[in-house]
XYZ file of C-alpha atoms in Angstrom:
442
model
C 83.429 109.902 116.773
C 84.999 112.575 114.311
C 87.636 110.547 113.752
C 86.393 108.046 112.729
C 84.342 109.197 110.212
C 86.757 111.459 108.809
C 88.974 107.939 107.901
C 85.679 105.127 106.960
C 84.110 106.580 103.924
C 81.791 104.728 104.148
C 80.308 104.664 108.137
C 79.851 108.308 107.220
C 77.365 106.918 105.188
C 76.002 104.984 107.525
C 76.280 107.165 110.689
C 74.929 110.344 108.984
C 70.938 109.559 109.649
C 72.173 108.122 113.271
C 73.160 111.107 115.279
C 73.199 115.115 115.207
C 75.151 117.611 116.097
C 73.714 119.242 118.322
C 74.285 115.578 120.370
C 78.196 117.043 120.396
C 79.298 119.245 124.268
C 82.376 121.763 122.081
C 80.323 123.859 119.164
C 83.643 123.344 117.122
C 82.913 119.465 117.193
C 79.431 120.178 116.251
C 80.405 122.252 113.242
C 82.328 119.065 112.165
C 79.787 116.333 111.905
C 77.497 118.664 110.706
C 80.072 119.138 107.982
C 80.403 115.262 107.766
C 76.676 114.479 108.044
C 76.121 116.996 105.147
C 78.353 115.604 102.985
C 77.504 111.953 103.445
C 73.944 113.447 102.310
C 74.468 114.560 99.331
C 76.503 111.016 98.228
C 79.899 113.626 98.477
C 83.470 112.176 99.690
C 84.295 112.198 103.444
C 87.490 113.371 104.164
C 89.870 116.075 105.716
C 89.355 117.397 102.351
C 85.502 117.832 101.769
C 85.320 118.281 105.344
C 87.320 121.241 105.192
C 86.039 123.035 102.122
C 82.471 122.566 103.511
C 83.722 123.875 106.711
C 85.209 126.505 105.101
C 81.293 127.278 103.091
C 80.050 127.681 105.658
C 82.280 129.598 107.061
C 83.765 127.848 109.757
C 87.254 126.384 109.404
C 89.213 128.730 110.959
C 87.263 128.384 114.133
C 87.861 124.787 114.170
C 91.264 125.583 112.777
C 91.371 125.015 109.596
C 93.440 122.272 108.003
C 95.723 121.853 110.658
C 93.100 121.018 113.416
C 92.012 117.667 111.733
C 95.087 116.245 110.843
C 95.593 116.605 114.628
C 91.845 115.134 114.194
C 93.054 111.747 113.363
C 96.188 111.168 114.801
C 94.889 111.870 118.227
C 92.453 110.156 117.827
C 93.111 107.080 115.829
C 90.960 104.225 115.594
C 92.368 101.508 116.242
C 90.326 98.994 114.493
C 87.540 99.876 116.602
C 83.965 100.627 114.376
C 82.427 104.440 114.201
C 79.553 102.586 115.928
C 80.997 102.265 118.947
C 82.328 105.916 119.515
C 78.498 106.838 118.096
C 77.032 105.531 121.286
C 79.389 107.054 123.519
C 78.437 110.543 122.924
C 74.579 109.283 122.448
C 75.256 107.760 125.474
C 76.353 111.181 126.702
C 74.376 113.149 125.200
C 71.428 111.415 127.357
C 73.291 111.363 129.470
C 74.005 115.662 129.795
C 69.673 116.002 128.823
C 69.002 114.277 132.221
C 70.885 116.906 134.505
C 69.175 119.043 131.943
C 66.030 118.301 133.059
C 66.259 117.522 136.334
C 67.326 120.247 136.990
C 64.724 122.659 135.458
C 62.063 119.785 137.655
C 63.867 120.648 140.842
C 64.305 123.848 140.864
C 60.784 124.331 139.427
C 59.761 121.887 143.211
C 61.054 124.793 145.483
C 58.245 126.601 144.467
C 55.914 128.069 146.529
C 53.194 127.916 144.053
C 54.660 124.380 142.767
C 51.730 121.891 140.782
C 52.553 118.473 141.201
C 50.864 117.208 139.019
C 51.749 118.968 136.445
C 55.929 118.768 136.952
C 55.548 114.677 137.125
C 52.970 115.385 133.712
C 57.020 117.482 132.137
C 58.977 115.047 133.400
C 57.427 111.908 132.075
C 57.056 113.981 128.981
C 61.003 114.853 129.141
C 61.821 110.940 129.662
C 59.346 109.240 127.009
C 61.297 111.896 125.044
C 64.890 110.788 125.803
C 63.711 107.177 125.469
C 62.402 107.805 122.145
C 65.746 109.469 120.851
C 68.123 107.315 123.195
C 69.364 104.403 119.519
C 69.040 101.227 121.969
C 67.335 99.629 118.869
C 68.992 99.206 115.300
C 65.422 101.076 113.064
C 67.365 100.095 109.639
C 67.801 95.962 108.720
C 68.890 94.829 105.548
C 66.793 92.797 102.859
C 70.324 90.449 103.666
C 70.704 89.995 107.250
C 66.887 89.289 107.846
C 66.566 86.311 104.681
C 66.911 84.061 106.842
C 63.761 84.743 109.089
C 61.830 84.912 106.656
C 62.741 81.751 105.238
C 62.259 79.704 107.807
C 59.145 81.481 109.257
C 57.596 80.866 105.034
C 58.932 77.206 105.885
C 57.388 76.826 108.485
C 54.145 78.709 107.193
C 53.845 75.915 103.631
C 54.416 72.673 105.848
C 51.936 73.828 107.975
C 49.586 77.130 107.016
C 47.223 76.505 109.384
C 49.734 76.877 112.484
C 49.593 80.644 113.776
C 52.747 82.455 113.481
C 50.710 84.363 116.295
C 49.991 84.103 119.672
C 46.859 81.915 119.706
C 43.463 83.649 121.649
C 42.639 80.224 122.880
C 39.575 80.168 119.363
C 40.983 79.069 116.615
C 38.523 81.046 113.648
C 39.579 83.737 115.498
C 42.954 82.606 115.638
C 42.736 81.041 111.728
C 41.297 85.278 110.509
C 43.680 87.654 112.862
C 47.003 84.426 112.476
C 46.469 84.939 115.868
C 48.009 88.754 118.218
C 51.194 88.798 116.347
C 54.541 90.670 118.790
C 55.693 94.343 117.170
C 51.330 95.126 115.719
C 48.085 96.877 117.445
C 45.454 95.403 117.807
C 42.157 97.114 117.900
C 38.917 95.529 120.254
C 36.178 98.428 120.252
C 31.927 97.690 120.848
C 29.478 100.405 122.412
C 28.950 101.130 125.726
C 28.237 97.865 127.575
C 28.706 96.348 124.603
C 30.790 93.524 126.109
C 34.533 94.887 124.812
C 35.633 94.404 128.070
C 34.141 90.817 129.231
C 35.722 89.502 125.605
C 39.349 91.342 126.615
C 39.311 89.565 130.345
C 38.884 86.249 128.565
C 41.641 87.001 126.025
C 43.375 87.026 128.821
C 42.624 84.246 131.105
C 43.384 82.486 127.864
C 46.909 83.973 127.140
C 47.616 82.820 130.620
C 46.779 79.849 130.700
C 48.760 79.378 127.591
C 51.846 80.821 130.020
C 51.990 84.129 127.716
C 53.263 87.185 130.062
C 50.089 89.591 130.304
C 49.375 92.793 131.790
C 46.703 95.025 131.457
C 46.155 98.830 132.803
C 42.863 98.528 133.094
C 40.747 102.255 133.857
C 37.676 101.617 134.466
C 37.552 98.354 136.707
C 40.274 97.828 139.951
C 42.833 94.915 139.804
C 41.239 92.840 142.514
C 37.678 93.363 140.600
C 39.816 91.920 136.802
C 40.493 88.817 139.218
C 38.022 88.152 140.874
C 36.049 88.475 137.105
C 38.587 85.785 135.712
C 38.055 84.281 138.631
C 33.738 83.354 138.453
C 34.074 83.033 134.925
C 37.176 80.402 135.033
C 35.305 78.596 137.977
C 31.621 78.690 135.751
C 29.658 80.486 138.285
C 26.625 83.279 137.501
C 27.428 86.308 140.051
C 24.000 87.404 139.431
C 22.439 83.907 139.962
C 24.104 83.506 142.986
C 23.500 86.205 144.297
C 19.684 85.108 144.215
C 19.714 81.816 145.534
C 23.374 81.258 147.836
C 26.535 79.568 147.115
C 26.808 76.097 146.660
C 29.981 74.356 148.534
C 30.948 73.273 144.522
C 30.734 77.203 143.874
C 32.795 78.451 146.547
C 34.590 75.469 145.130
C 35.251 76.250 142.076
C 35.690 79.970 141.753
C 38.583 79.867 145.796
C 40.410 76.839 142.698
C 40.809 80.246 140.244
C 41.813 82.573 141.063
C 44.313 80.631 142.992
C 44.975 79.244 139.498
C 45.341 82.188 138.262
C 47.987 83.687 141.450
C 50.086 80.938 139.932
C 49.815 82.318 136.077
C 51.515 85.464 134.464
C 49.004 88.099 135.146
C 49.930 91.502 136.407
C 47.669 94.787 136.472
C 47.632 98.589 136.448
C 45.378 100.976 137.309
C 47.198 104.515 135.361
C 45.348 106.918 133.230
C 47.892 109.185 132.295
C 50.047 108.187 128.558
C 53.813 108.546 129.698
C 52.820 106.140 132.889
C 51.212 104.062 131.247
C 53.998 103.113 128.383
C 56.705 103.488 131.180
C 54.694 100.477 133.126
C 54.667 98.995 130.164
C 58.080 99.360 128.868
C 59.415 98.771 132.633
C 57.366 95.303 133.159
C 59.113 94.640 129.108
C 62.999 94.825 130.915
C 62.730 93.429 134.018
C 60.555 90.295 133.516
C 59.304 90.140 130.068
C 55.862 91.033 128.314
C 54.384 89.049 125.552
C 50.955 91.055 126.100
C 49.929 94.129 126.477
C 46.431 95.327 126.942
C 44.864 98.752 128.171
C 40.936 99.153 128.401
C 40.343 101.382 127.419
C 41.998 104.029 125.079
C 39.237 106.426 125.701
C 39.495 106.880 129.146
C 44.258 107.884 128.421
C 45.128 111.113 129.184
C 48.051 111.855 126.657
C 49.351 115.214 128.343
C 50.756 118.069 125.633
C 48.479 117.402 123.166
C 47.029 120.322 121.226
C 43.351 118.886 121.420
C 41.441 115.673 122.241
C 41.682 114.061 118.230
C 45.369 115.028 119.040
C 45.286 113.184 122.291
C 43.961 109.746 120.253
C 46.429 109.863 117.633
C 48.824 109.959 120.111
C 47.774 107.211 122.376
C 48.086 104.958 119.372
C 50.805 105.568 117.884
C 53.589 105.439 121.570
C 51.283 102.151 121.858
C 52.568 101.241 118.028
C 56.048 101.875 118.749
C 55.145 100.056 122.377
C 54.021 97.169 120.091
C 57.425 98.067 117.684
C 60.185 98.452 120.171
C 59.336 95.739 122.493
C 58.819 92.514 120.542
C 54.924 92.257 122.195
C 51.211 92.413 120.863
C 49.826 95.424 121.983
C 45.802 95.713 122.684
C 43.687 98.713 122.586
C 40.123 98.618 123.427
C 37.972 101.455 122.211
C 34.606 102.924 122.209
C 31.887 102.793 119.278
C 30.697 106.602 118.346
C 26.880 106.900 117.489
C 25.397 106.169 114.486
C 25.908 109.617 112.089
C 24.314 109.838 108.810
C 28.046 110.151 107.735
C 29.080 107.005 109.601
C 26.416 104.516 108.972
C 27.690 101.349 107.419
C 31.500 101.990 108.800
C 32.347 100.374 112.054
C 35.891 101.688 111.221
C 34.179 105.446 110.925
C 33.332 105.592 114.214
C 35.544 104.079 116.405
C 36.107 107.604 118.112
C 38.416 110.089 117.826
C 38.966 110.817 114.518
C 41.386 108.258 112.334
C 44.611 107.843 113.516
C 42.932 104.834 115.004
C 42.290 103.232 112.277
C 45.813 104.176 110.503
C 47.671 103.033 114.223
C 46.504 99.639 113.965
C 47.069 96.092 112.014
C 44.099 94.764 113.306
C 40.421 95.702 114.817
C 38.179 93.936 115.832
C 33.928 95.143 116.706
C 32.194 92.966 118.829
C 27.810 92.621 119.664
C 25.685 90.388 120.597
C 23.013 89.072 117.496
C 20.023 87.376 117.577
C 20.534 83.484 116.986
C 19.967 83.669 113.457
C 23.673 86.288 112.928
C 21.263 89.098 112.278
C 21.889 91.924 114.405
C 19.440 93.643 117.200
C 17.368 96.646 116.175
C 15.750 99.388 117.716
C 12.218 98.764 117.671
C 9.210 100.180 118.847
C 8.671 98.152 121.358
C 12.234 97.658 122.092
C 15.899 98.765 122.777
C 18.565 95.992 120.427
C 20.686 96.302 123.696
C 17.140 95.502 125.737
C 16.231 92.696 123.224
C 19.967 91.195 123.842
C 19.591 91.412 127.957
C 15.100 89.922 127.127
C 17.615 86.753 125.234
C 19.966 86.432 127.904
C 17.163 86.022 131.239
C 15.684 83.810 129.344
C 18.246 81.494 127.698
C 20.990 82.693 129.794
C 23.242 83.428 126.527
C 23.700 85.424 124.404
C 24.723 85.009 120.300
C 28.367 87.795 119.898
C 29.556 89.301 116.682
C 33.653 89.962 116.171
C 34.084 91.011 112.465
C 37.285 91.685 112.285
C 37.447 94.657 109.549
C 41.058 95.407 109.624
C 43.805 92.628 108.863
C 46.627 93.980 107.339
C 48.484 90.893 107.160
C 45.122 88.621 106.527
C 41.791 87.975 105.395
C 38.409 90.143 107.570
C 36.210 88.228 108.614
C 33.116 86.817 111.336
C 34.247 84.768 114.323
C 30.119 83.264 116.432
C 30.404 83.556 120.183
C 28.601 82.620 122.950
C 28.442 84.658 125.576
C 26.974 82.706 128.688
C 25.880 84.278 131.890
C 25.372 81.063 132.758
C 29.029 79.468 132.378
C 30.378 82.819 134.664
C 30.510 85.307 131.436
C 32.822 82.630 129.233
C 33.383 83.330 125.551
C 32.200 79.796 123.392
C 33.710 79.596 120.346
C 30.187 78.645 118.242
C 32.550 75.549 116.104
C 32.895 73.271 118.658
C 36.029 75.819 120.644
C 37.420 73.787 123.140
C 39.117 77.060 124.638
C 37.292 75.770 127.881
């Protein structure tokens, strides 16, 4: 690696930021690479003479063996036409192997202690492994315009041939797809609502739509178990109101519809996990991406997740959202984070983006931010009155009609428009979200 940079000046400029001196095992090699890196970052020539001068400036030339040592490195390590990036991968691989050995040795030693805290040790191991994985250099970080030009032109041709065709994965609701361009890979989508506002049910409808379209979906729920979610999707696909059936009993048709929906879902690529700690959540999502492949990862919901090592709750939310954004980018999947809304105050009144619980990290990291709420048939929001709260008014409407209008507001969209979509949440059909303008997702 050191010799390759000495004889290939272009490689020195390209790899100056790809490695760190500490990644080399021997201290003398660390000094030599640090000299090559410093020269490249300044834009100076990188060769045996300039590297020797740089080493001399820091008092290391004699310690590495002088000019003769640099010449010997070049002679002993002839690259034979192999690119410097090949050697860079070897250096990084060996460095990460040493870090793995160190990490497991520390955990192994601590585990022998009589008062060892198992959960604390697991958290420490998870964080250390995440750190190693994040720096393993497996993902190319820079792509030049000339390298991606063809991909961009191909995507533009597709769009210009049919402007209404979405670029992302269909949600199953055409009006929402038109606004957001579908669920886009490498993007973080946030869905938020007040407590019991219907956000989890909306997500379960979305899962059902995606699965029917053949998309591989993994949901990590901090509130509901896997069987509970599975049953809920069975009821909404079967079109059976569980509450009504509880009072009146199930017809033969009801039973068959729900059972058939449960069997149908088992044949589609939907997975469930129940984790609450960030390292475990990200680790499981990455494992599924690399073993079976994923299209969409859903975290429901983000406010119940803990981020070990975060200094405070706000920093924790920022770490969680950053981790989800990195997951979307690095694994080329769409990620959906379900969030709570804080109560309205004088400081956040009129701004739902400002009401995302946990500080500004959610808004800043999200590519798309959506909010859902029950509204009147006119589209106006239910408001608290002296006779009934807004929530009670919505419930009364459901009792009377078997459905309620839900407004999904896209209030942030990095690469598109913002607008509202109206749904009917039809409880008499098992809790389906049906788009009001002749939706055909079902």
